[in-house]
PDB file of C-alpha atoms in Angstrom:
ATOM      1  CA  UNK A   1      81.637 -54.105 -16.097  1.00 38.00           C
ATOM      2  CA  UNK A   2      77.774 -53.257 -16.621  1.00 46.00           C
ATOM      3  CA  UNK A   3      77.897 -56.196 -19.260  1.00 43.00           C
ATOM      4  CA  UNK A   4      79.363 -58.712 -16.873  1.00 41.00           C
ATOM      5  CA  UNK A   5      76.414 -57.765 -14.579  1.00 42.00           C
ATOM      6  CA  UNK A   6      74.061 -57.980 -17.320  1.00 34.00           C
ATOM      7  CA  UNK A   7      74.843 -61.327 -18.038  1.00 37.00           C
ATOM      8  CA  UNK A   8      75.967 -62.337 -14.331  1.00 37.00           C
ATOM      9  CA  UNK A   9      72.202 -61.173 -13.215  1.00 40.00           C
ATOM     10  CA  UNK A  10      70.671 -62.894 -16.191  1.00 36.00           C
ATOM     11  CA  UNK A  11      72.394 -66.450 -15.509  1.00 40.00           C
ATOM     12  CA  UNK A  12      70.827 -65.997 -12.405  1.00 35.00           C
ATOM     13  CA  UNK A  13      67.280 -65.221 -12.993  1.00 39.00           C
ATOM     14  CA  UNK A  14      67.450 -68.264 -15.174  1.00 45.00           C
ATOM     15  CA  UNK A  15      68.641 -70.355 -12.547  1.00 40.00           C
ATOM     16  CA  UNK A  16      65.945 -69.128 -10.332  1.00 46.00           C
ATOM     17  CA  UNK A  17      63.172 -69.680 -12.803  1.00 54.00           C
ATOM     18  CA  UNK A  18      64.769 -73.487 -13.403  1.00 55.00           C
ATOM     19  CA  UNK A  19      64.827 -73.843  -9.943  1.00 47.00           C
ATOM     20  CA  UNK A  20      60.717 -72.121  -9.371  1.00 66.00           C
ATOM     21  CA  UNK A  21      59.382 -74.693 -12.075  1.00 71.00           C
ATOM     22  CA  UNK A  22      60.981 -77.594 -10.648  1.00 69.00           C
ATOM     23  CA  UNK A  23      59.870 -76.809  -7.092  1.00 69.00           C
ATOM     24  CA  UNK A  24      55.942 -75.909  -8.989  1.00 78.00           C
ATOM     25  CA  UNK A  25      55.965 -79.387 -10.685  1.00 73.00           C
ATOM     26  CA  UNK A  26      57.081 -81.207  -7.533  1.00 76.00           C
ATOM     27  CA  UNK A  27      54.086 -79.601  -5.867  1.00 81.00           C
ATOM     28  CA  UNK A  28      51.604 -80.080  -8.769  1.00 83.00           C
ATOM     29  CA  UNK A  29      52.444 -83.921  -9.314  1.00 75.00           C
ATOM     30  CA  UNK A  30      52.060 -84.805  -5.135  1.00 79.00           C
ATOM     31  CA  UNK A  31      48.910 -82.874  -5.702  1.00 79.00           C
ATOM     32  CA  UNK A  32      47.617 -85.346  -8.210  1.00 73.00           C
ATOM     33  CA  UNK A  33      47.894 -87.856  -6.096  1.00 79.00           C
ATOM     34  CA  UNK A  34      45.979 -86.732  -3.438  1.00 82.00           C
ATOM     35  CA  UNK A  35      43.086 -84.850  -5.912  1.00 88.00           C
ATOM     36  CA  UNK A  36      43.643 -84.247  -9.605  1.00 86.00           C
ATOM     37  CA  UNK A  37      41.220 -81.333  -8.846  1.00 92.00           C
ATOM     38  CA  UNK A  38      43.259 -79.502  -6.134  1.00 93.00           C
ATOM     39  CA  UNK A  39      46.202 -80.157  -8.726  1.00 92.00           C
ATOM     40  CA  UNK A  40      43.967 -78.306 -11.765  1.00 92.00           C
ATOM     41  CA  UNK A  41      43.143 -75.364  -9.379  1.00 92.00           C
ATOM     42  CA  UNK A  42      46.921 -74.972  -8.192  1.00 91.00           C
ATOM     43  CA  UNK A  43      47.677 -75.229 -11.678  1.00 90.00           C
ATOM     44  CA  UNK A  44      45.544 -72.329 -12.372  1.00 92.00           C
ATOM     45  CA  UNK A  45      46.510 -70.149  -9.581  1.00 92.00           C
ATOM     46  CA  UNK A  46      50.362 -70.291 -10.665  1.00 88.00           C
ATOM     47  CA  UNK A  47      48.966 -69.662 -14.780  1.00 90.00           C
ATOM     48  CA  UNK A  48      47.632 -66.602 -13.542  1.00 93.00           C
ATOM     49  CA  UNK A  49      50.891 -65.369 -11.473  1.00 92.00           C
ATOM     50  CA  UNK A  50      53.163 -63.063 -13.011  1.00 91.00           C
ATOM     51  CA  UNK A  51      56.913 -63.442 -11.816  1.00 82.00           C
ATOM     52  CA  UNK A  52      58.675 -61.690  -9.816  1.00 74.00           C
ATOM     53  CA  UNK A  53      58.290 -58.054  -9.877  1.00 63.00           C
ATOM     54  CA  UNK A  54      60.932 -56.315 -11.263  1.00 57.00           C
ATOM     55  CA  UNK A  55      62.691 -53.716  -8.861  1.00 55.00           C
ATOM     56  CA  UNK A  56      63.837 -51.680 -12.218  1.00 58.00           C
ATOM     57  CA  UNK A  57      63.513 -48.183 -11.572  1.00 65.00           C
ATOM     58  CA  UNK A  58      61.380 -45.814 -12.706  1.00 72.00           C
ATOM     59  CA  UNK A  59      61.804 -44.807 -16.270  1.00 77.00           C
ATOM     60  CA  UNK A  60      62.667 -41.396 -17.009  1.00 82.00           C
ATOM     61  CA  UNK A  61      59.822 -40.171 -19.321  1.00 88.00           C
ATOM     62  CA  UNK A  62      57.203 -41.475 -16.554  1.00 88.00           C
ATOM     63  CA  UNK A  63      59.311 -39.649 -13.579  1.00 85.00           C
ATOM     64  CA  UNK A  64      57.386 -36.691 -15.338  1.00 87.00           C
ATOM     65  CA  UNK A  65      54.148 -37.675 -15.893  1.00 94.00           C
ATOM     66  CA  UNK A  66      50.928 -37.430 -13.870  1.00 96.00           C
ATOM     67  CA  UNK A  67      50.432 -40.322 -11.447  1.00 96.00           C
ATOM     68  CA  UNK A  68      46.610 -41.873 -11.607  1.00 98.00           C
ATOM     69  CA  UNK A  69      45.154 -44.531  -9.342  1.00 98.00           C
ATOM     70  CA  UNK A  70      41.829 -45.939  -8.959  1.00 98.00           C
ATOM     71  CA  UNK A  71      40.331 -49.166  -7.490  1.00 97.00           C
ATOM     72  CA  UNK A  72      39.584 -51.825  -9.473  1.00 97.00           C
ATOM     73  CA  UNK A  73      36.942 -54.750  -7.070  1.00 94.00           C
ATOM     74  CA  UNK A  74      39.102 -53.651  -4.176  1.00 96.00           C
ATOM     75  CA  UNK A  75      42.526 -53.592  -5.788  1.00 97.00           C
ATOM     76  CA  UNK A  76      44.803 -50.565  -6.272  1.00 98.00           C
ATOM     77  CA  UNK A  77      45.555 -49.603  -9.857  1.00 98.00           C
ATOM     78  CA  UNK A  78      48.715 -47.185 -10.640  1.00 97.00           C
ATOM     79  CA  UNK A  79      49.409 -45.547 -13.914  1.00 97.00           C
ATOM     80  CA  UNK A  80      50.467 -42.386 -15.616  1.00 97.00           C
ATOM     81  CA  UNK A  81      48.921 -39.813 -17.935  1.00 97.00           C
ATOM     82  CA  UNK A  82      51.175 -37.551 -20.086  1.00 97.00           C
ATOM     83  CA  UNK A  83      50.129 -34.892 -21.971  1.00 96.00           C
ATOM     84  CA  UNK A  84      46.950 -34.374 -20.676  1.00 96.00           C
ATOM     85  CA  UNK A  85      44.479 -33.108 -21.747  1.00 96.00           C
ATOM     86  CA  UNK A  86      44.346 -33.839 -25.328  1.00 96.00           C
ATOM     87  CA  UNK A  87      41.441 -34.759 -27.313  1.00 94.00           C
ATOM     88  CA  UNK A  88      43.194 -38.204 -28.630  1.00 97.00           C
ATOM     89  CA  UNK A  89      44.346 -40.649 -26.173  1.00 98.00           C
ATOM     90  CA  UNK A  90      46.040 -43.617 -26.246  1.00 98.00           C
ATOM     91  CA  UNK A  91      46.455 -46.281 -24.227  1.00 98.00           C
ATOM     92  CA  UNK A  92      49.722 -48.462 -23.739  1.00 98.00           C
ATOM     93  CA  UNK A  93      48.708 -51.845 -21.989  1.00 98.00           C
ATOM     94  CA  UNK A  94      51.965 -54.315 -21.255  1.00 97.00           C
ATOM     95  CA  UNK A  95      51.955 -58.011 -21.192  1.00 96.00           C
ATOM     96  CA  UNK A  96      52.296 -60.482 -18.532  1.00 95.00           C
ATOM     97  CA  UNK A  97      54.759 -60.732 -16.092  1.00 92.00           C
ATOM     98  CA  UNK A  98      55.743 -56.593 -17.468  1.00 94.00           C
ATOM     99  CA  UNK A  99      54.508 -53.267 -16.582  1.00 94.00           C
ATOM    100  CA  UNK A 100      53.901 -50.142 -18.517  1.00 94.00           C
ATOM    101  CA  UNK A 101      57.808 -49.123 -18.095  1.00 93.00           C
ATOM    102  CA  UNK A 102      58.775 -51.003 -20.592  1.00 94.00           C
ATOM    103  CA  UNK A 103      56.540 -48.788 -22.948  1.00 95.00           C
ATOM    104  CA  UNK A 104      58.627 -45.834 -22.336  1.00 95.00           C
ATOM    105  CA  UNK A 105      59.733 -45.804 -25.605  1.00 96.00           C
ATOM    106  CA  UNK A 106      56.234 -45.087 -27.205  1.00 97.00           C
ATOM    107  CA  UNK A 107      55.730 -42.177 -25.185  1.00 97.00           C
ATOM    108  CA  UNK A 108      57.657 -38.847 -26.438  1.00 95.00           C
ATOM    109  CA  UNK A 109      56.913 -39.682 -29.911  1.00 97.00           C
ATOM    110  CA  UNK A 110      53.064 -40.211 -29.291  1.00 97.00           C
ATOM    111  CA  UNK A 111      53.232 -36.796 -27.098  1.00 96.00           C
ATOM    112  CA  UNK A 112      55.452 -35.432 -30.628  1.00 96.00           C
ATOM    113  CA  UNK A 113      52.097 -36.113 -32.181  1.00 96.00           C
ATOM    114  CA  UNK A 114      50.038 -33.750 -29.433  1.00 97.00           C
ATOM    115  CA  UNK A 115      48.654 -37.350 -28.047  1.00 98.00           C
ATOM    116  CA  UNK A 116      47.809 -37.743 -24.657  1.00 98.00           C
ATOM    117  CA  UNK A 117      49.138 -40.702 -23.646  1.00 98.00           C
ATOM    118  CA  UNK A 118      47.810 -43.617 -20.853  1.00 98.00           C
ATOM    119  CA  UNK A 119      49.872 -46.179 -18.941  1.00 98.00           C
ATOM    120  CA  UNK A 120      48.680 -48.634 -16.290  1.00 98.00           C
ATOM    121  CA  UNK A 121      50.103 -51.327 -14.830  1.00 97.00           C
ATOM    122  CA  UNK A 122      47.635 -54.186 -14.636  1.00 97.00           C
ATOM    123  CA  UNK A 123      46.693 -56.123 -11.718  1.00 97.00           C
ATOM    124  CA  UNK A 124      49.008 -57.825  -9.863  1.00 96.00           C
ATOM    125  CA  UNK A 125      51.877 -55.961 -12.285  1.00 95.00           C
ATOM    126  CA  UNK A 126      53.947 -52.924 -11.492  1.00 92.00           C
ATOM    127  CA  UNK A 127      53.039 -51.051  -8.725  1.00 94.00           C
ATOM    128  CA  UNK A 128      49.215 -52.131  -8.896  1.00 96.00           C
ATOM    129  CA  UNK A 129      48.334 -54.024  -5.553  1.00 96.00           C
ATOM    130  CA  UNK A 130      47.327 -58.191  -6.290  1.00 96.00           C
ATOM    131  CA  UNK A 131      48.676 -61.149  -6.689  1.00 94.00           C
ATOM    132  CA  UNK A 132      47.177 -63.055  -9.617  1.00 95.00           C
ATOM    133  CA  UNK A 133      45.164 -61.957 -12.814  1.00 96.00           C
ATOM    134  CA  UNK A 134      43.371 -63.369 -15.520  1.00 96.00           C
ATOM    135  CA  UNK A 135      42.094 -61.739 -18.851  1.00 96.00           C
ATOM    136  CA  UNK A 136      38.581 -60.948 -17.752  1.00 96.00           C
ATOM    137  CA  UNK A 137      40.286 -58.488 -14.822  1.00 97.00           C
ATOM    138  CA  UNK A 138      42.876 -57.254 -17.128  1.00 98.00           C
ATOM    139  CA  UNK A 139      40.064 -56.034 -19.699  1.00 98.00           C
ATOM    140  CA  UNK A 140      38.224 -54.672 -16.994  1.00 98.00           C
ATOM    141  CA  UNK A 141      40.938 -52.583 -15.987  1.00 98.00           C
ATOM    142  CA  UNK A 142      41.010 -51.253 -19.705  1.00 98.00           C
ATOM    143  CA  UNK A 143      36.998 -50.710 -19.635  1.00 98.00           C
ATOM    144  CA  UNK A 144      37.438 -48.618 -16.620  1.00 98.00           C
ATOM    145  CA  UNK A 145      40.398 -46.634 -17.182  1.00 98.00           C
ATOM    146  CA  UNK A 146      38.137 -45.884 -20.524  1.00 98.00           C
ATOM    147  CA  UNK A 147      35.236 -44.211 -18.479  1.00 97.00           C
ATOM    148  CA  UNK A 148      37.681 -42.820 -16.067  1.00 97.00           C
ATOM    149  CA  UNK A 149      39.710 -41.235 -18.165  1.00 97.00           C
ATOM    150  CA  UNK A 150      38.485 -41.773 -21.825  1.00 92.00           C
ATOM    151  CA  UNK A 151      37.093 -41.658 -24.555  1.00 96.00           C
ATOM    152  CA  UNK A 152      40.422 -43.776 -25.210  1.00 97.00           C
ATOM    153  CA  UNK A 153      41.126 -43.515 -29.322  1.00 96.00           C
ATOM    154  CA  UNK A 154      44.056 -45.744 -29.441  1.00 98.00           C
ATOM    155  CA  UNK A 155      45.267 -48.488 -27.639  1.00 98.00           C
ATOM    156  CA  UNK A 156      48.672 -50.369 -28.537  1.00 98.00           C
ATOM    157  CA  UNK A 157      49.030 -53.801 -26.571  1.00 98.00           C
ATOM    158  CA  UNK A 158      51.387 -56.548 -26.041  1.00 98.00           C
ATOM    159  CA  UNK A 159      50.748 -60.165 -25.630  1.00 97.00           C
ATOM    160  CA  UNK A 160      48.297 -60.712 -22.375  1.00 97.00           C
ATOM    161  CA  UNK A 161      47.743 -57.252 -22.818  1.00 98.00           C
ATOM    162  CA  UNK A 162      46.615 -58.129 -26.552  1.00 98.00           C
ATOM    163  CA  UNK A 163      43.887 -60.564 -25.449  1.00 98.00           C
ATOM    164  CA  UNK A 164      42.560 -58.160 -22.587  1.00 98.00           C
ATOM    165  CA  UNK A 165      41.960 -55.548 -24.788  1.00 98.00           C
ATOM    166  CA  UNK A 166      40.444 -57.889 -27.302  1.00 98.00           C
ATOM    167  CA  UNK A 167      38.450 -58.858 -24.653  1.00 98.00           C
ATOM    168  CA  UNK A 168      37.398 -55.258 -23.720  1.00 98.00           C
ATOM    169  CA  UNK A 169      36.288 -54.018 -26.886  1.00 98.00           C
ATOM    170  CA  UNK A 170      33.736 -56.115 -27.275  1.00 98.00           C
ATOM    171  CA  UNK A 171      31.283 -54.062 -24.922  1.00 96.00           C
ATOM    172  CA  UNK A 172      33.385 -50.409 -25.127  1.00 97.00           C
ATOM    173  CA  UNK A 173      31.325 -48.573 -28.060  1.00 95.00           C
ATOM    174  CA  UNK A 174      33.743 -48.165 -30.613  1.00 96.00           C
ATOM    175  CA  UNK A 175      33.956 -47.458 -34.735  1.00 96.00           C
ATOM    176  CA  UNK A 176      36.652 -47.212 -37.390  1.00 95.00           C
ATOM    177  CA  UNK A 177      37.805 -44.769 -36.103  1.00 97.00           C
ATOM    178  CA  UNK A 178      39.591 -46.418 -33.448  1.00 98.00           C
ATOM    179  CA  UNK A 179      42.537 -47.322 -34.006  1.00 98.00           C
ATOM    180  CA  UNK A 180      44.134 -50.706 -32.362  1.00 98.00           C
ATOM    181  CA  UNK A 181      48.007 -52.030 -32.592  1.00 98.00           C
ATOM    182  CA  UNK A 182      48.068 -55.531 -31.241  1.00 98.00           C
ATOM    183  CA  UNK A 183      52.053 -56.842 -30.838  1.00 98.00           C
ATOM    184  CA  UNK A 184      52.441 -60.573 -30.429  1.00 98.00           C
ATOM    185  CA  UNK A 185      49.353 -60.821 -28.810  1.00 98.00           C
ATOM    186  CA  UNK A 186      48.470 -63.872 -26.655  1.00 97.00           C
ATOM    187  CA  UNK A 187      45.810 -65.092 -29.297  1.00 97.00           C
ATOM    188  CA  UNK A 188      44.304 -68.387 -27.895  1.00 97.00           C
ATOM    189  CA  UNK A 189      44.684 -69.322 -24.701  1.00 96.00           C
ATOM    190  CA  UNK A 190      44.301 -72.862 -25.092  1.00 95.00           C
ATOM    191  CA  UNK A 191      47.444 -72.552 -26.935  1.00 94.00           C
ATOM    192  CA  UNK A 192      48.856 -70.275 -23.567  1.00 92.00           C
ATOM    193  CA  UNK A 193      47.782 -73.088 -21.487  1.00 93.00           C
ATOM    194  CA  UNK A 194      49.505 -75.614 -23.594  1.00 92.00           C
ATOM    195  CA  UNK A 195      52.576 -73.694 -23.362  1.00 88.00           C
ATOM    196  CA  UNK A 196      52.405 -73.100 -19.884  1.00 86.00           C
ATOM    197  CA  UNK A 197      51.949 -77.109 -19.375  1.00 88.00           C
ATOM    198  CA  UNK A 198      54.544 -77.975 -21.840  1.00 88.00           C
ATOM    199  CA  UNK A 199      56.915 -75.348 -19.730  1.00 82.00           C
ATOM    200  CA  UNK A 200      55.993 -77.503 -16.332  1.00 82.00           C
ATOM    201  CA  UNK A 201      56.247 -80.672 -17.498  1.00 83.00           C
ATOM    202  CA  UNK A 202      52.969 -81.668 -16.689  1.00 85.00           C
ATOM    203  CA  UNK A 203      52.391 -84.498 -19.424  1.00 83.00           C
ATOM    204  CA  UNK A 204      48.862 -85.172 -17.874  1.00 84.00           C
ATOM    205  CA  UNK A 205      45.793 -85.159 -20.218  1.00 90.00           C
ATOM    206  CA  UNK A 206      43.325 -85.974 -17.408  1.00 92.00           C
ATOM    207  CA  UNK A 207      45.197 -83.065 -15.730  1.00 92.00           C
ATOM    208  CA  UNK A 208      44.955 -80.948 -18.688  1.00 93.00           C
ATOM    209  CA  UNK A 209      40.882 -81.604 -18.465  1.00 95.00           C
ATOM    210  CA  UNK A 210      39.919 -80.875 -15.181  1.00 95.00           C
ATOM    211  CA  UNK A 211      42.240 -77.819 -15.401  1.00 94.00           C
ATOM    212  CA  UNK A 212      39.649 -76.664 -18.529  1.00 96.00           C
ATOM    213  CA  UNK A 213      36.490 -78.013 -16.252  1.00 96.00           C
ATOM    214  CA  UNK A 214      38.128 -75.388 -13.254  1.00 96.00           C
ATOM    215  CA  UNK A 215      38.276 -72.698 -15.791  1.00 96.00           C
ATOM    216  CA  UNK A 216      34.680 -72.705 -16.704  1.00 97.00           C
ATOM    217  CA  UNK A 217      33.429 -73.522 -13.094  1.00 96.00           C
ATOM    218  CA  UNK A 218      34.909 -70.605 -11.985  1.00 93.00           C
ATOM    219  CA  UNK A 219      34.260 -67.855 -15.230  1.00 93.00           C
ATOM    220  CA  UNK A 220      31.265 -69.590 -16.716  1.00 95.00           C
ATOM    221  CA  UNK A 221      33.344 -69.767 -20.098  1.00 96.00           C
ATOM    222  CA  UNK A 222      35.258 -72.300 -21.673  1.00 96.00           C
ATOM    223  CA  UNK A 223      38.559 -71.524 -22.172  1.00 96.00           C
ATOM    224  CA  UNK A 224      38.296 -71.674 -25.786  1.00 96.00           C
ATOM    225  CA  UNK A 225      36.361 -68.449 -25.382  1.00 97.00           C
ATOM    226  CA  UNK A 226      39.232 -66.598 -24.163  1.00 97.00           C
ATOM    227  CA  UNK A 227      40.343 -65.710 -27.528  1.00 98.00           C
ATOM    228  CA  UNK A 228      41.482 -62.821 -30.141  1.00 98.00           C
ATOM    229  CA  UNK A 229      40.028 -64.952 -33.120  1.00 98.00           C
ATOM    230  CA  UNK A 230      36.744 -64.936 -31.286  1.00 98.00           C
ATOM    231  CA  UNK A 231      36.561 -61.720 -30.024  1.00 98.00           C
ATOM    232  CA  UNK A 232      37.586 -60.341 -33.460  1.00 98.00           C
ATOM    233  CA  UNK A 233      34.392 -61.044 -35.009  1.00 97.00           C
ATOM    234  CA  UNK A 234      32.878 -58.781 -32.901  1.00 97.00           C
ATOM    235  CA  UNK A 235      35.648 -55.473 -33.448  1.00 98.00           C
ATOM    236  CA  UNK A 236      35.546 -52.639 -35.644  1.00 97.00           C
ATOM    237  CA  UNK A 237      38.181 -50.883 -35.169  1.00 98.00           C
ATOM    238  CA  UNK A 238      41.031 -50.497 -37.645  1.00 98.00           C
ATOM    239  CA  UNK A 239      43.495 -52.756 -36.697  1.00 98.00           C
ATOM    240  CA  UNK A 240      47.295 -53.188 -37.472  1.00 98.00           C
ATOM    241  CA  UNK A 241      49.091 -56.645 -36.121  1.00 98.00           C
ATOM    242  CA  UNK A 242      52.520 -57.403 -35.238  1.00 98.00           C
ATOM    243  CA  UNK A 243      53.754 -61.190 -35.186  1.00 98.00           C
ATOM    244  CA  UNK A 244      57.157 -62.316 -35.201  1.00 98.00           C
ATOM    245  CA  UNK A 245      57.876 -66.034 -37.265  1.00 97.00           C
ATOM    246  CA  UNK A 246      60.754 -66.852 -34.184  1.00 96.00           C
ATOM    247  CA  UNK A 247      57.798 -65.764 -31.318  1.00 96.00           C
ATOM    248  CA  UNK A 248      58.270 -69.078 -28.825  1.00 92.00           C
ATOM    249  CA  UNK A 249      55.611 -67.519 -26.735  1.00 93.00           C
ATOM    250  CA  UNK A 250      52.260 -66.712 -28.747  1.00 95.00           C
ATOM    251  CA  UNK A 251      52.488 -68.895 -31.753  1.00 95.00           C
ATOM    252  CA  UNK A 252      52.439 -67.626 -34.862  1.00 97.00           C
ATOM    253  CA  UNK A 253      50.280 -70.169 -36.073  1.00 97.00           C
ATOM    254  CA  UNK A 254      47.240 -68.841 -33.990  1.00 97.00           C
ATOM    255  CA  UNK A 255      47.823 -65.416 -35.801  1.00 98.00           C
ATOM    256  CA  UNK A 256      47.718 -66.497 -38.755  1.00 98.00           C
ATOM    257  CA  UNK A 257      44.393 -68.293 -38.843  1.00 98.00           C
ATOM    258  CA  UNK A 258      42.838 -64.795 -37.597  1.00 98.00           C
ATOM    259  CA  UNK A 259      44.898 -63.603 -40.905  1.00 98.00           C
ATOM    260  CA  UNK A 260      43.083 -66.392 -42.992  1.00 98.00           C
ATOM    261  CA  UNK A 261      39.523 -64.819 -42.022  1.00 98.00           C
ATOM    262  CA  UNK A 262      40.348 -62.019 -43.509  1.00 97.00           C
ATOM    263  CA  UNK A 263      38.885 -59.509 -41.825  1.00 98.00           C
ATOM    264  CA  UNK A 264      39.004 -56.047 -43.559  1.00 97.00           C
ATOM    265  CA  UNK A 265      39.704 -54.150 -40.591  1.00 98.00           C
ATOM    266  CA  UNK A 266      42.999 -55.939 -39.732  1.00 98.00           C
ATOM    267  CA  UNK A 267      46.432 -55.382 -41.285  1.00 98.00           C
ATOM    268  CA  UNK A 268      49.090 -58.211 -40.501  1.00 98.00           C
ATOM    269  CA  UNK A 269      52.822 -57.153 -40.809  1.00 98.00           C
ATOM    270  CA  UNK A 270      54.912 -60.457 -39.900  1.00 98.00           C
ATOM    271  CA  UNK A 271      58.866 -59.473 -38.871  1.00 98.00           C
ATOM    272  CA  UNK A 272      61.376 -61.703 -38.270  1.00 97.00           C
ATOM    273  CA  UNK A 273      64.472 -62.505 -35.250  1.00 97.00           C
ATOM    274  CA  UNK A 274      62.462 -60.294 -32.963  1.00 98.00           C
ATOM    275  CA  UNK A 275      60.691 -63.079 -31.194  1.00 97.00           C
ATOM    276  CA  UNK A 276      58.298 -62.254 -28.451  1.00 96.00           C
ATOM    277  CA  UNK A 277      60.163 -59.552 -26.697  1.00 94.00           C
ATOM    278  CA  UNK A 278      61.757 -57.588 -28.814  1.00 96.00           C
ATOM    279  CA  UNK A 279      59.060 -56.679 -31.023  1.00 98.00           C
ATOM    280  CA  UNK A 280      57.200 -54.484 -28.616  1.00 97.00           C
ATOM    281  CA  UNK A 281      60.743 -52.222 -28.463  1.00 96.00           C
ATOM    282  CA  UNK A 282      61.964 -52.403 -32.056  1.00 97.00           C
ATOM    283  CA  UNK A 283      62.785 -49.191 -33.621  1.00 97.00           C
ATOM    284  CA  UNK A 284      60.748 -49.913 -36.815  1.00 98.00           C
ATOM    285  CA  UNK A 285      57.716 -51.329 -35.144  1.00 98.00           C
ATOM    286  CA  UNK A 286      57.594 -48.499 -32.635  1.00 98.00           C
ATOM    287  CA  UNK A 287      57.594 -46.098 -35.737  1.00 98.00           C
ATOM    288  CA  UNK A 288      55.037 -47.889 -37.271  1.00 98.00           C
ATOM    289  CA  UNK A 289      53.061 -48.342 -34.768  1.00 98.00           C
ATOM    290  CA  UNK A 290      52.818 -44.577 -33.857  1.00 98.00           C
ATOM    291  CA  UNK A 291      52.186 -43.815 -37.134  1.00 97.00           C
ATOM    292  CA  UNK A 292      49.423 -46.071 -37.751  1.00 98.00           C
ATOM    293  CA  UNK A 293      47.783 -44.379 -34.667  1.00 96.00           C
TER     294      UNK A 293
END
């Protein structure tokens, strides 16, 4: 019976989601006809909406833990602490359209190791108050909880979450001695934004450049710079990467030029048939990512 629901509430969602993009492109394409610059910014606005959020309940191990919020340029922030105090801390940080729930499973055997252990959910995520985010707020989120609650010593990330803390460390003081495990992060967001255009059917090129010319109107940045490959230059913490060949969400290709510029501080471990989502809550890569921390 819970399998038939399962799969009844999953045929659903899809439905729904079919249903949400062809309702956005009908929108975005009448837009373009009126201004191809209203189009780019509505464009934008739904790029940096998660989905739905999920009414899952609470997880178990977090039903426990100590509930943190603070206010991040007027919006509230929720999270968790476990374990606290303890002189290492890490930091779980969820991708996009997630929350830190779904990092549950990280969480009694980082506490095993007398962590303490940090969970937010991001802006616009979870029970945190908003409606959209980008990467800039998401790292921000990251450099506060650091001075709030810091000095963090480990962080493990997945996908947006990859690029925000990316983002972040390049103005938190850090060394070696941090320690960083990026799964399937969201490398290049050029490559997001191609996704995310391919996924809406928007086959527009002058679309597809006033969108970039919006972007760096409104963060003074192109949105080339919004990238791990970029930002890793400037990291120096020990770092051990997680990229699945089947990931249909943050292509494997854009790890693997980071991996060509061999940087000394970065480990790559490629897995395979875990795609984007299962490779944050495999067995093997939660061991290993633990471990490494």
């Amino acid at each position: 019976m819970n399998d038939k629901r399962i799969i009844l509430n999953f045929s659903v969602m899809k439905i729904q989601q079919k249903l949400a993009i062809g309702f956005i492109r009908t929108k975005i394409n009448i837009l373009r006809i009126i201004s191809n610059r209203k189009a780019a910014e509505e464009t934008l606005r739904v790029f940096l909406t998660p989905f739905p959020r999920s009414s899952e309940k609470e997880k178990e191990v977090f039903s426990k833990a100590e509930p943190l919020q603070f206010t991040l340029n007027g919006v509230l922030i929720k999270g968790f602490r476990c374990n606290h105090p303890k002189k290492h801390k890490v930091l779980l940080l969820h991708g996009f359209s997630s929350s830190c729930h779904n990092f549950d499973k990280y969480v009694a055997p980082l506490v095993e190791k007398n962590y303490e252990v940090l969970a937010f959910d991001a802006p616009a995520h979870g029970a945190s108050e908003g409606e959209t985010v980008n990467a800039v707020e998401y790292s921000a989120m990251i450099k506060r909880i650091n001075e709030f609650y810091g000095p963090i010593n480990g962080f493990i990330a997945h996908s947006f979450g990859g690029i925000a803390v990316c983002l972040a460390m390049e103005t938190i003081p850090h060394d070696d001695n941090t320690k960083i495990v990026l799964i399937a992060p969201a490398t290049e967001t050029s490559s997001a934004v191609d996704g995310a255009f391919a996924m809406l059917g928007l086959k527009n090129d002058r679309l597809r450049k006033t969108f970039d010319e919006v972007v760096l109107e409104k963060s003074g940045k192109e949105t080339s710079w919004y990238s791990v490959r970029r930002a890793m230059n400037n990291i120096k913490a020990s770092v051990l990467w997680f990229h699945d060949e089947d990931d249909d969400i943050t292509p494997l290709d854009d790890a693997l030029q980071v991996k060509a510029d061999n940087h000394s501080n970065v480990k790559f471990v490629i897995t395979k048939g875990l795609g984007h989502r299962k490779i944050y809550r495999d067995e093997t890569v939660v061991n290993a990512a633990v471990k490494f921390l």
